[in-house]
mmCIF file of C-alpha atoms in Angstrom:
data_model
loop_
_atom_site.group_PDB
_atom_site.id
_atom_site.type_symbol
_atom_site.label_atom_id
_atom_site.label_comp_id
_atom_site.label_asym_id
_atom_site.label_seq_id
_atom_site.Cartn_x
_atom_site.Cartn_y
_atom_site.Cartn_z
ATOM 1 C CA MET A 1 23.419 -73.694 119.957
ATOM 2 C CA ASN A 2 20.200 -73.630 117.444
ATOM 3 C CA GLN A 3 17.901 -74.277 120.178
ATOM 4 C CA GLN A 4 19.377 -71.969 122.154
ATOM 5 C CA THR A 5 18.590 -69.289 119.702
ATOM 6 C CA LYS A 6 15.094 -70.436 118.781
ATOM 7 C CA GLN A 7 14.630 -69.914 122.228
ATOM 8 C CA LEU A 8 16.024 -66.412 122.776
ATOM 9 C CA SER A 9 15.067 -64.836 119.713
ATOM 10 C CA PHE A 10 10.895 -63.643 119.906
ATOM 11 C CA PRO A 11 9.081 -64.921 117.090
ATOM 12 C CA LYS A 12 7.218 -62.728 114.678
ATOM 13 C CA GLU A 13 4.073 -64.282 115.221
ATOM 14 C CA LYS A 14 4.258 -63.091 118.830
ATOM 15 C CA ILE A 15 5.095 -59.512 118.048
ATOM 16 C CA LYS A 16 1.652 -57.817 118.685
ATOM 17 C CA VAL A 17 1.057 -55.146 116.208
ATOM 18 C CA LEU A 18 -1.966 -52.633 116.596
ATOM 19 C CA LEU A 19 -3.395 -50.500 113.652
ATOM 20 C CA LEU A 20 -5.887 -47.826 114.531
ATOM 21 C CA GLU A 21 -8.048 -45.163 112.616
ATOM 22 C CA GLY A 22 -8.795 -47.711 109.737
ATOM 23 C CA ILE A 23 -5.147 -47.279 108.154
ATOM 24 C CA HIS A 24 -4.938 -49.301 104.833
ATOM 25 C CA GLU A 25 -4.939 -52.380 104.419
ATOM 26 C CA ASN A 26 -1.460 -52.384 102.467
ATOM 27 C CA ALA A 27 -0.097 -52.231 106.083
ATOM 28 C CA ILE A 28 -1.994 -55.357 107.214
ATOM 29 C CA ASN A 29 -0.600 -57.237 104.227
ATOM 30 C CA TYR A 30 2.919 -55.717 104.074
ATOM 31 C CA PHE A 31 3.004 -57.043 108.159
ATOM 32 C CA ARG A 32 2.066 -60.296 107.284
ATOM 33 C CA LYS A 33 4.245 -60.855 104.434
ATOM 34 C CA TYR A 34 7.343 -60.330 106.239
ATOM 35 C CA GLY A 35 6.086 -62.838 109.219
ATOM 36 C CA TYR A 36 4.211 -60.406 111.493
ATOM 37 C CA THR A 37 1.280 -62.091 111.507
ATOM 38 C CA ASN A 38 -0.441 -60.731 115.120
ATOM 39 C CA VAL A 39 -1.934 -57.570 113.547
ATOM 40 C CA GLU A 40 -5.175 -56.161 114.928
ATOM 41 C CA CYS A 41 -6.973 -52.994 113.286
ATOM 42 C CA LEU A 42 -9.448 -50.533 114.392
ATOM 43 C CA LYS A 43 -11.446 -48.274 112.356
ATOM 44 C CA HIS A 44 -11.711 -46.086 114.998
ATOM 45 C CA ALA A 45 -9.217 -43.807 117.342
ATOM 46 C CA LEU A 46 -8.624 -44.482 121.270
ATOM 47 C CA HIS A 47 -8.551 -42.277 123.570
ATOM 48 C CA ASP A 48 -7.643 -42.214 127.591
ATOM 49 C CA GLU A 49 -8.072 -45.294 129.395
ATOM 50 C CA HIS A 50 -8.994 -47.021 126.312
ATOM 51 C CA LEU A 51 -5.647 -46.351 124.965
ATOM 52 C CA ILE A 52 -3.626 -47.371 127.854
ATOM 53 C CA ASP A 53 -5.241 -50.663 128.183
ATOM 54 C CA LYS A 54 -4.618 -51.399 124.866
ATOM 55 C CA ILE A 55 -1.066 -50.336 124.803
ATOM 56 C CA LYS A 56 0.274 -52.565 127.506
ATOM 57 C CA ASP A 57 0.906 -55.257 125.681
ATOM 58 C CA VAL A 58 1.202 -53.799 122.107
ATOM 59 C CA HIS A 59 5.163 -54.348 120.376
ATOM 60 C CA ILE A 60 4.076 -51.782 117.629
ATOM 61 C CA ILE A 61 1.623 -49.463 116.794
ATOM 62 C CA GLY A 62 0.234 -47.645 114.206
ATOM 63 C CA ILE A 63 -1.917 -44.245 114.451
ATOM 64 C CA ARG A 64 -3.159 -41.474 112.320
ATOM 65 C CA SER A 65 -4.077 -38.374 113.412
ATOM 66 C CA ARG A 66 -6.633 -38.665 116.019
ATOM 67 C CA THR A 67 -4.889 -40.832 118.298
ATOM 68 C CA ASN A 68 -2.646 -38.693 120.865
ATOM 69 C CA LEU A 69 0.555 -40.598 122.310
ATOM 70 C CA THR A 70 1.213 -38.290 125.278
ATOM 71 C CA LYS A 71 3.926 -38.760 128.111
ATOM 72 C CA GLU A 72 1.067 -40.115 130.450
ATOM 73 C CA VAL A 73 -0.234 -42.807 127.793
ATOM 74 C CA LEU A 74 3.507 -43.871 126.768
ATOM 75 C CA LYS A 75 4.208 -44.672 130.608
ATOM 76 C CA TYR A 76 2.351 -47.852 130.128
ATOM 77 C CA ALA A 77 3.691 -48.893 127.018
ATOM 78 C CA LYS A 78 6.069 -51.121 128.830
ATOM 79 C CA LYS A 79 6.863 -53.313 125.472
ATOM 80 C CA LEU A 80 6.502 -51.038 123.254
ATOM 81 C CA ILE A 81 9.291 -50.925 120.781
ATOM 82 C CA ALA A 82 8.601 -48.527 117.235
ATOM 83 C CA ILE A 83 5.564 -46.143 116.594
ATOM 84 C CA GLY A 84 4.173 -45.581 112.884
ATOM 85 C CA CYS A 85 2.476 -42.210 112.165
ATOM 86 C CA PHE A 86 0.416 -43.066 109.048
ATOM 87 C CA SER A 87 0.698 -39.496 108.135
ATOM 88 C CA ILE A 88 3.052 -36.714 107.223
ATOM 89 C CA GLY A 89 2.895 -34.855 111.441
ATOM 90 C CA THR A 90 4.019 -36.536 114.199
ATOM 91 C CA ASN A 91 2.658 -33.967 116.333
ATOM 92 C CA GLN A 92 0.243 -36.164 117.744
ATOM 93 C CA VAL A 93 2.616 -38.086 119.512
ATOM 94 C CA ASP A 94 5.387 -36.936 122.350
ATOM 95 C CA LEU A 95 8.319 -37.425 120.302
ATOM 96 C CA LEU A 96 10.748 -36.549 123.709
ATOM 97 C CA ALA A 97 8.905 -38.841 125.576
ATOM 98 C CA ALA A 98 8.839 -41.485 123.088
ATOM 99 C CA LYS A 99 12.492 -41.035 122.547
ATOM 100 C CA LEU A 100 13.666 -41.558 126.157
ATOM 101 C CA LYS A 101 11.851 -44.527 126.419
ATOM 102 C CA GLY A 102 13.882 -45.480 123.133
ATOM 103 C CA ILE A 103 11.077 -45.833 120.771
ATOM 104 C CA PRO A 104 11.712 -44.377 117.333
ATOM 105 C CA VAL A 105 8.462 -42.784 115.767
ATOM 106 C CA PHE A 106 8.480 -43.260 112.057
ATOM 107 C CA ASN A 107 6.232 -41.207 109.533
ATOM 108 C CA ALA A 108 5.409 -40.850 105.714
ATOM 109 C CA PRO A 109 6.690 -37.364 104.773
ATOM 110 C CA PHE A 110 6.166 -38.076 101.083
ATOM 111 C CA SER A 111 3.343 -40.599 100.082
ATOM 112 C CA ASN A 112 0.271 -37.768 100.193
ATOM 113 C CA THR A 113 2.272 -35.155 98.838
ATOM 114 C CA ARG A 114 0.515 -35.174 95.403
ATOM 115 C CA SER A 115 -2.938 -35.415 97.025
ATOM 116 C CA VAL A 116 -2.683 -32.096 98.984
ATOM 117 C CA ALA A 117 -0.793 -30.546 96.318
ATOM 118 C CA GLU A 118 -3.837 -31.482 93.969
ATOM 119 C CA LEU A 119 -6.203 -30.304 96.202
ATOM 120 C CA VAL A 120 -4.547 -26.618 96.615
ATOM 121 C CA ILE A 121 -4.839 -26.235 93.187
ATOM 122 C CA SER A 122 -8.167 -27.221 92.620
ATOM 123 C CA GLU A 123 -9.218 -25.075 95.502
ATOM 124 C CA CYS A 124 -7.065 -22.044 93.552
ATOM 125 C CA ILE A 125 -9.542 -22.585 90.624
ATOM 126 C CA PHE A 126 -12.390 -22.705 92.427
ATOM 127 C CA LEU A 127 -12.031 -19.881 94.762
ATOM 128 C CA ILE A 128 -10.480 -17.488 91.996
ATOM 129 C CA ARG A 129 -13.756 -18.578 89.816
ATOM 130 C CA GLY A 130 -16.251 -17.597 92.808
ATOM 131 C CA ILE A 131 -17.612 -21.286 92.539
ATOM 132 C CA PRO A 132 -18.418 -21.828 96.428
ATOM 133 C CA GLU A 133 -20.519 -18.384 96.305
ATOM 134 C CA LYS A 134 -21.994 -19.811 93.053
ATOM 135 C CA ASN A 135 -22.603 -23.147 94.112
ATOM 136 C CA PHE A 136 -24.152 -22.312 97.647
ATOM 137 C CA TYR A 137 -27.080 -19.908 96.019
ATOM 138 C CA ALA A 138 -27.279 -22.759 93.471
ATOM 139 C CA HIS A 139 -28.368 -25.268 96.167
ATOM 140 C CA GLN A 140 -30.876 -22.325 97.747
ATOM 141 C CA GLY A 141 -32.339 -22.121 93.908
ATOM 142 C CA ARG A 142 -30.838 -18.983 93.081
ATOM 143 C CA TRP A 143 -29.003 -18.681 89.650
ATOM 144 C CA LEU A 144 -25.850 -16.254 90.039
ATOM 145 C CA LYS A 145 -24.706 -16.342 86.678
ATOM 146 C CA GLU A 146 -21.964 -13.359 86.238
ATOM 147 C CA ALA A 147 -18.286 -12.720 85.815
ATOM 148 C CA LYS A 148 -17.830 -10.371 88.748
ATOM 149 C CA ASN A 149 -15.086 -11.430 90.755
ATOM 150 C CA SER A 150 -14.587 -14.733 88.819
ATOM 151 C CA PHE A 151 -10.872 -14.295 87.205
ATOM 152 C CA GLU A 152 -8.387 -17.398 85.575
ATOM 153 C CA VAL A 153 -5.316 -18.283 87.856
ATOM 154 C CA ARG A 154 -3.027 -17.901 84.570
ATOM 155 C CA GLY A 155 -1.349 -14.827 85.246
ATOM 156 C CA LYS A 156 -1.740 -14.892 89.168
ATOM 157 C CA ASN A 157 0.519 -14.725 91.710
ATOM 158 C CA ILE A 158 0.615 -17.624 94.221
ATOM 159 C CA GLY A 159 2.125 -17.118 97.352
ATOM 160 C CA ILE A 160 3.420 -20.361 99.136
ATOM 161 C CA VAL A 161 4.525 -20.232 102.782
ATOM 162 C CA GLY A 162 6.670 -23.295 103.450
ATOM 163 C CA TYR A 163 8.496 -24.591 100.460
ATOM 164 C CA GLY A 164 8.784 -27.836 101.371
ATOM 165 C CA HIS A 165 7.541 -31.494 99.965
ATOM 166 C CA ILE A 166 4.255 -30.408 99.366
ATOM 167 C CA GLY A 167 5.302 -26.681 98.930
ATOM 168 C CA SER A 168 7.256 -27.325 96.160
ATOM 169 C CA GLN A 169 4.743 -29.736 94.303
ATOM 170 C CA VAL A 170 2.286 -26.966 94.740
ATOM 171 C CA SER A 171 5.102 -24.865 93.052
ATOM 172 C CA ILE A 172 5.227 -27.060 89.760
ATOM 173 C CA LEU A 173 1.431 -27.615 89.280
ATOM 174 C CA ALA A 174 0.559 -23.779 89.681
ATOM 175 C CA GLU A 175 3.490 -22.865 87.426
ATOM 176 C CA SER A 176 2.075 -25.374 84.623
ATOM 177 C CA LEU A 177 -1.154 -23.316 84.958
ATOM 178 C CA GLY A 178 0.612 -20.162 84.138
ATOM 179 C CA MET A 179 0.448 -18.693 87.519
ATOM 180 C CA ASN A 180 3.735 -16.714 89.232
ATOM 181 C CA VAL A 181 4.958 -18.380 91.480
ATOM 182 C CA PHE A 182 6.396 -16.910 95.113
ATOM 183 C CA TYR A 183 7.765 -18.932 98.045
ATOM 184 C CA TYR A 184 8.797 -17.916 101.494
ATOM 185 C CA ASP A 185 10.501 -20.608 103.771
ATOM 186 C CA ILE A 186 12.625 -20.414 107.242
ATOM 187 C CA GLU A 187 15.425 -21.970 105.435
ATOM 188 C CA LYS A 188 17.119 -21.781 102.349
ATOM 189 C CA LYS A 189 15.568 -23.980 99.647
ATOM 190 C CA LEU A 190 16.298 -24.369 95.671
ATOM 191 C CA SER A 191 13.871 -22.742 93.544
ATOM 192 C CA LEU A 192 11.973 -24.800 90.921
ATOM 193 C CA GLY A 193 11.018 -23.421 87.531
ATOM 194 C CA ASN A 194 10.371 -19.899 87.749
ATOM 195 C CA ALA A 195 9.760 -19.576 91.654
ATOM 196 C CA LYS A 196 11.119 -16.916 93.124
ATOM 197 C CA ALA A 197 12.110 -16.700 96.970
ATOM 198 C CA CYS A 198 10.654 -13.644 99.207
ATOM 199 C CA SER A 199 12.912 -12.536 102.095
ATOM 200 C CA SER A 200 9.894 -12.621 104.421
ATOM 201 C CA LEU A 201 6.308 -13.875 105.008
ATOM 202 C CA ASP A 202 5.347 -10.113 105.057
ATOM 203 C CA GLU A 203 6.710 -9.559 101.287
ATOM 204 C CA LEU A 204 5.100 -12.599 100.255
ATOM 205 C CA LEU A 205 1.722 -11.416 101.422
ATOM 206 C CA GLN A 206 1.868 -8.139 99.922
ATOM 207 C CA VAL A 207 2.267 -9.645 96.567
ATOM 208 C CA SER A 208 0.190 -12.583 96.356
ATOM 209 C CA ASP A 209 -3.301 -13.028 94.989
ATOM 210 C CA ILE A 210 -3.098 -16.357 96.612
ATOM 211 C CA VAL A 211 -1.547 -17.445 99.815
ATOM 212 C CA THR A 212 -1.395 -21.334 100.581
ATOM 213 C CA LEU A 213 -0.064 -22.658 103.716
ATOM 214 C CA HIS A 214 2.173 -25.439 104.068
ATOM 215 C CA VAL A 215 4.141 -25.669 107.240
ATOM 216 C CA PRO A 216 4.654 -27.863 110.230
ATOM 217 C CA GLU A 217 2.956 -27.147 113.712
ATOM 218 C CA THR A 218 5.672 -25.471 115.826
ATOM 219 C CA GLU A 219 5.764 -22.439 118.309
ATOM 220 C CA LEU A 220 6.989 -20.313 115.428
ATOM 221 C CA THR A 221 4.089 -21.302 112.801
ATOM 222 C CA LYS A 222 1.307 -21.031 116.127
ATOM 223 C CA ASN A 223 -0.600 -17.975 114.955
ATOM 224 C CA MET A 224 1.164 -17.496 112.049
ATOM 225 C CA ILE A 225 -1.655 -15.629 110.196
ATOM 226 C CA THR A 226 -3.758 -13.400 112.341
ATOM 227 C CA LYS A 227 -5.072 -9.810 111.934
ATOM 228 C CA ARG A 228 -1.859 -8.023 111.425
ATOM 229 C CA GLU A 229 -1.274 -10.819 108.675
ATOM 230 C CA LEU A 230 -4.532 -10.895 107.070
ATOM 231 C CA ASN A 231 -4.424 -6.930 106.350
ATOM 232 C CA LEU A 232 -1.254 -7.194 104.706
ATOM 233 C CA MET A 233 -2.796 -9.506 101.730
ATOM 234 C CA LYS A 234 -3.888 -7.832 98.727
ATOM 235 C CA LYS A 235 -7.503 -6.550 99.078
ATOM 236 C CA GLY A 236 -9.754 -9.310 97.455
ATOM 237 C CA SER A 237 -7.073 -12.141 97.769
ATOM 238 C CA TYR A 238 -7.616 -15.849 99.151
ATOM 239 C CA LEU A 239 -6.605 -17.927 101.667
ATOM 240 C CA ILE A 240 -5.613 -21.532 101.790
ATOM 241 C CA ASN A 241 -4.786 -23.386 104.509
ATOM 242 C CA THR A 242 -4.200 -27.432 104.677
ATOM 243 C CA SER A 243 -1.116 -27.349 106.741
ATOM 244 C CA ARG A 244 -2.218 -27.225 110.530
ATOM 245 C CA GLY A 245 -5.123 -25.843 112.471
ATOM 246 C CA SER A 246 -2.818 -23.928 114.851
ATOM 247 C CA VAL A 247 -1.604 -21.568 112.211
ATOM 248 C CA VAL A 248 -4.337 -19.357 111.108
ATOM 249 C CA ASN A 249 -6.468 -17.536 113.673
ATOM 250 C CA LEU A 250 -9.774 -18.268 112.422
ATOM 251 C CA ASN A 251 -11.766 -15.216 114.520
ATOM 252 C CA ASP A 252 -9.125 -12.558 112.695
ATOM 253 C CA LEU A 253 -10.154 -14.597 109.206
ATOM 254 C CA ALA A 254 -13.504 -14.569 109.908
ATOM 255 C CA GLU A 255 -13.462 -10.522 109.875
ATOM 256 C CA ALA A 256 -11.168 -10.022 106.833
ATOM 257 C CA ILE A 257 -13.766 -11.749 104.969
ATOM 258 C CA GLU A 258 -16.869 -10.377 106.585
ATOM 259 C CA ASN A 259 -15.521 -6.896 105.734
ATOM 260 C CA LYS A 260 -14.477 -8.042 102.188
ATOM 261 C CA HIS A 261 -10.743 -7.827 102.478
ATOM 262 C CA LEU A 262 -10.656 -10.925 101.227
ATOM 263 C CA ASN A 263 -12.549 -12.391 98.688
ATOM 264 C CA GLY A 264 -12.320 -15.809 100.199
ATOM 265 C CA ALA A 265 -10.619 -18.785 101.444
ATOM 266 C CA ALA A 266 -10.535 -22.763 101.759
ATOM 267 C CA ILE A 267 -9.618 -24.189 105.099
ATOM 268 C CA ASP A 268 -9.087 -28.092 105.844
ATOM 269 C CA VAL A 269 -7.549 -27.981 108.978
ATOM 270 C CA PHE A 270 -8.840 -26.483 112.011
ATOM 271 C CA PRO A 271 -7.552 -25.650 115.943
ATOM 272 C CA GLU A 272 -10.120 -28.401 117.359
ATOM 273 C CA GLU A 273 -11.518 -30.981 115.602
ATOM 274 C CA PRO A 274 -14.107 -33.731 115.620
ATOM 275 C CA VAL A 275 -12.843 -36.996 116.815
ATOM 276 C CA SER A 276 -15.157 -39.131 114.567
ATOM 277 C CA ASN A 277 -17.705 -38.560 111.670
ATOM 278 C CA GLY A 278 -20.633 -38.471 113.999
ATOM 279 C CA ASP A 279 -19.478 -35.620 115.844
ATOM 280 C CA ASP A 280 -20.763 -32.085 115.488
ATOM 281 C CA PHE A 281 -18.572 -29.843 113.553
ATOM 282 C CA ILE A 282 -18.657 -26.108 114.870
ATOM 283 C CA CYS A 283 -16.735 -23.181 113.047
ATOM 284 C CA VAL A 284 -16.920 -19.579 113.435
ATOM 285 C CA LEU A 285 -16.315 -19.448 109.061
ATOM 286 C CA GLN A 286 -19.894 -21.793 108.419
ATOM 287 C CA LYS A 287 -21.829 -18.807 107.778
ATOM 288 C CA PHE A 288 -20.151 -17.651 104.512
ATOM 289 C CA PRO A 289 -20.834 -18.925 101.057
ATOM 290 C CA ASN A 290 -17.218 -18.101 99.781
ATOM 291 C CA VAL A 291 -15.423 -20.149 102.184
ATOM 292 C CA ILE A 292 -14.352 -24.128 101.352
ATOM 293 C CA LEU A 293 -14.457 -26.285 104.621
ATOM 294 C CA THR A 294 -13.051 -29.507 104.389
ATOM 295 C CA PRO A 295 -13.101 -32.169 106.914
ATOM 296 C CA HIS A 296 -8.975 -32.464 107.008
ATOM 297 C CA ILE A 297 -8.855 -34.892 103.895
ATOM 298 C CA GLY A 298 -5.924 -33.081 101.763
ATOM 299 C CA GLY A 299 -3.939 -36.646 101.895
ATOM 300 C CA SER A 300 -7.205 -38.377 101.877
ATOM 301 C CA THR A 301 -7.431 -40.267 98.443
ATOM 302 C CA VAL A 302 -7.272 -43.940 97.849
ATOM 303 C CA GLU A 303 -3.624 -43.366 96.055
ATOM 304 C CA ALA A 304 -2.174 -41.375 99.490
ATOM 305 C CA GLN A 305 -3.339 -43.862 102.179
ATOM 306 C CA GLU A 306 -1.810 -47.038 100.003
ATOM 307 C CA ASN A 307 1.197 -45.149 99.687
ATOM 308 C CA ILE A 308 1.560 -44.153 103.213
ATOM 309 C CA ALA A 309 0.504 -47.988 104.466
ATOM 310 C CA LEU A 310 3.113 -49.216 102.640
ATOM 311 C CA GLU A 311 5.920 -46.548 103.297
ATOM 312 C CA VAL A 312 5.548 -46.285 107.331
ATOM 313 C CA SER A 313 4.723 -50.230 107.240
ATOM 314 C CA GLU A 314 8.543 -50.830 105.758
ATOM 315 C CA LYS A 315 10.240 -48.423 107.711
ATOM 316 C CA LEU A 316 8.570 -50.260 110.801
ATOM 317 C CA VAL A 317 9.922 -53.634 109.621
ATOM 318 C CA LYS A 318 13.101 -52.794 108.811
ATOM 319 C CA TYR A 319 14.209 -51.183 112.456
ATOM 320 C CA CYS A 320 12.181 -54.326 113.755
ATOM 321 C CA ASP A 321 14.253 -56.759 111.476
ATOM 322 C CA ILE A 322 17.612 -54.953 111.088
ATOM 323 C CA GLY A 323 17.906 -52.316 113.443
ATOM 324 C CA SER A 324 17.635 -49.441 110.702
ATOM 325 C CA THR A 325 16.226 -46.259 112.073
ATOM 326 C CA ILE A 326 16.372 -44.337 108.722
ATOM 327 C CA GLY A 327 13.231 -42.140 108.509
ATOM 328 C CA ALA A 328 12.899 -41.956 111.969
ATOM 329 C CA THR A 329 11.336 -38.166 113.203
ATOM 330 C CA ASN A 330 12.484 -38.275 116.769
ATOM 331 C CA PHE A 331 15.763 -40.899 116.719
ATOM 332 C CA VAL A 332 19.381 -40.801 115.560
ATOM 333 C CA GLU A 333 19.823 -42.363 112.008
ATOM 334 C CA ILE A 334 21.460 -45.746 111.085
ATOM 335 C CA SER A 335 21.359 -47.335 108.029
ATOM 336 C CA LEU A 336 22.023 -50.953 107.876
ATOM 337 C CA ALA A 337 22.022 -53.749 105.642
ATOM 338 C CA PRO A 338 20.233 -56.979 106.606
ATOM 339 C CA ASN A 339 22.359 -59.283 109.397
ATOM 340 C CA VAL A 340 23.182 -62.468 107.485
ATOM 341 C CA ASP A 341 25.757 -64.406 109.163
ATOM 342 C CA LYS A 342 26.602 -62.707 112.491
ATOM 343 C CA GLN A 343 24.928 -61.874 115.976
ATOM 344 C CA ARG A 344 23.444 -58.201 115.835
ATOM 345 C CA TYR A 345 22.659 -56.660 119.323
ATOM 346 C CA LEU A 346 20.941 -53.273 119.262
ATOM 347 C CA HIS A 347 21.539 -50.880 122.459
ATOM 348 C CA ILE A 348 19.830 -47.957 123.199
ATOM 349 C CA HIS A 349 21.186 -46.277 126.416
ATOM 350 C CA HIS A 350 21.077 -42.682 127.900
ATOM 351 C CA ASN A 351 23.941 -40.475 126.721
ATOM 352 C CA LYS A 352 26.307 -40.460 129.421
ATOM 353 C CA PRO A 353 30.114 -40.841 129.670
ATOM 354 C CA GLY A 354 31.377 -44.164 129.953
ATOM 355 C CA VAL A 355 28.823 -46.282 128.414
ATOM 356 C CA MET A 356 30.396 -47.402 125.613
ATOM 357 C CA ASN A 357 33.108 -49.035 127.345
ATOM 358 C CA LYS A 358 30.526 -50.772 129.748
ATOM 359 C CA ILE A 359 29.152 -52.207 126.509
ATOM 360 C CA ALA A 360 32.341 -53.136 125.139
ATOM 361 C CA LYS A 361 33.545 -55.122 128.393
ATOM 362 C CA VAL A 362 30.178 -57.585 127.898
ATOM 363 C CA PHE A 363 32.240 -58.664 124.805
ATOM 364 C CA THR A 364 35.738 -58.291 124.974
ATOM 365 C CA ALA A 365 35.384 -60.123 128.871
ATOM 366 C CA ARG A 366 34.473 -63.157 126.544
ATOM 367 C CA LYS A 367 37.415 -62.893 124.018
ATOM 368 C CA LEU A 368 34.577 -62.264 121.219
ATOM 369 C CA ASN A 369 35.534 -60.045 118.307
ATOM 370 C CA ILE A 370 33.405 -57.083 117.290
ATOM 371 C CA GLY A 371 32.763 -57.562 113.672
ATOM 372 C CA ALA A 372 31.055 -54.393 113.474
ATOM 373 C CA GLN A 373 29.986 -51.118 115.171
ATOM 374 C CA TYR A 374 27.694 -48.586 114.420
ATOM 375 C CA LEU A 375 26.711 -45.740 116.904
ATOM 376 C CA GLN A 376 24.906 -42.332 116.715
ATOM 377 C CA THR A 377 23.832 -40.009 119.807
ATOM 378 C CA ASP A 378 22.021 -36.817 120.342
ATOM 379 C CA PRO A 379 22.328 -35.044 123.555
ATOM 380 C CA TYR A 380 19.795 -37.523 125.157
ATOM 381 C CA ILE A 381 20.541 -40.809 123.871
ATOM 382 C CA GLY A 382 22.813 -43.233 122.413
ATOM 383 C CA TYR A 383 22.263 -46.012 119.964
ATOM 384 C CA VAL A 384 24.633 -48.598 119.309
ATOM 385 C CA ILE A 385 24.597 -51.878 116.762
ATOM 386 C CA ILE A 386 27.120 -54.208 117.371
ATOM 387 C CA ASP A 387 27.923 -57.368 115.022
ATOM 388 C CA ILE A 388 29.428 -60.274 116.573
ATOM 389 C CA ASP A 389 31.276 -62.959 114.775
ATOM 390 C CA SER A 390 30.403 -65.669 117.377
ATOM 391 C CA LYS A 391 27.028 -66.810 118.316
ATOM 392 C CA GLU A 392 28.026 -67.838 121.433
ATOM 393 C CA HIS A 393 26.450 -66.788 124.658
ATOM 394 C CA PRO A 394 23.336 -64.888 123.660
ATOM 395 C CA LYS A 395 21.302 -64.959 126.292
ATOM 396 C CA GLU A 396 23.793 -64.048 128.803
ATOM 397 C CA ILE A 397 25.399 -61.122 126.810
ATOM 398 C CA LEU A 398 21.953 -59.895 126.413
ATOM 399 C CA LYS A 399 21.080 -60.001 130.145
ATOM 400 C CA GLU A 400 24.294 -58.317 131.044
ATOM 401 C CA LEU A 401 23.480 -55.241 128.600
ATOM 402 C CA LYS A 402 20.148 -55.054 129.887
ATOM 403 C CA ALA A 403 21.930 -54.686 133.469
ATOM 404 C CA ILE A 404 23.928 -51.649 132.594
ATOM 405 C CA PRO A 405 22.508 -48.834 134.362
ATOM 406 C CA GLU A 406 22.033 -46.420 131.642
ATOM 407 C CA THR A 407 20.527 -48.654 129.316
ATOM 408 C CA ILE A 408 16.851 -48.134 128.029
ATOM 409 C CA LYS A 409 16.540 -51.444 125.625
ATOM 410 C CA ALA A 410 18.478 -53.592 124.331
ATOM 411 C CA ARG A 411 17.328 -56.420 121.712
ATOM 412 C CA VAL A 412 19.567 -59.211 120.060
ATOM 413 C CA LEU A 413 19.048 -60.105 115.966
ATOM 414 C CA LEU A 414 19.843 -63.762 115.314
#
């Protein structure tokens, strides 16, 4: 039986892990610590045929924001069991396509929260003091020493659109500087400190001296800020966007700055971004000295990248080792303790009537006792984990589970 177990269990050292876009070495170290030694790291993104060719033999892939795992790419990922987005967002992955292939997607919603919040606060101070413009002219040899359009942030109103992990952190830091915090979120949120909830986006725009955006990329947030919304903002106010490039219409923003309705802006994300550092960057806002343009670096601090690497790697290893899907963005979530002395079967299937009955028959036909069973479903898939007291017939059982017509993926952990 021990020999059969060794032959059936897929050795960790043969599980291929591919990490793209210069993911921090903490991820490599974490995988190796837990026995996943077959790790390949590339400092750049992969696209089109290069990505398709590479993903064919990969079991786990880790990406950041520049690699796009589309439905077409995922068609070739025959061996892929998990995806790690070493970032907050997951919009670079076709989440539904991954789900229907039985592939959970994990991300890091918390690890770079502080880094983004600190950037926002620093941009608040720089913008309201007129630092970008003074810096611009100083580089040209002009001495612009004046207090005009230079203010303290203390006592000013900051409006936070999206009161999630980052937005709430900005709220805490802003209030500690003496700012009056207003926020708007489509979901009911608990106000931190003295922050006040606005009943609408329009209300927030009208009361704020500085507006900062912290929303995901969805159909609701696409072009959330256009000419109409910018005109609602106070004359002489400021806009900061460190969320997603599709949220703000940059042409409308350029017009608002050109006609001096806004005193400045800080933009970290763009509708189209260069693939690599060597590519040209073109933006309609480049001509304005009172606009801060940064290359999508909100979460690009050493601390954030270290934390992200650990957070996502831990989730990927947990899923591979014990089947836990806690933290998956596209998958039903099941929290599990490690499998100590049982035989654990993982079965991902299309959510159709009668599947669980077929799965149960595989075990009852052998008179095997099910020690524990965990099931979660959504409209598309079901994910069931079954612990068996006996360690007999794993090869035959797995074969029968895979033969069930609704099966997407099946594994056994011994």
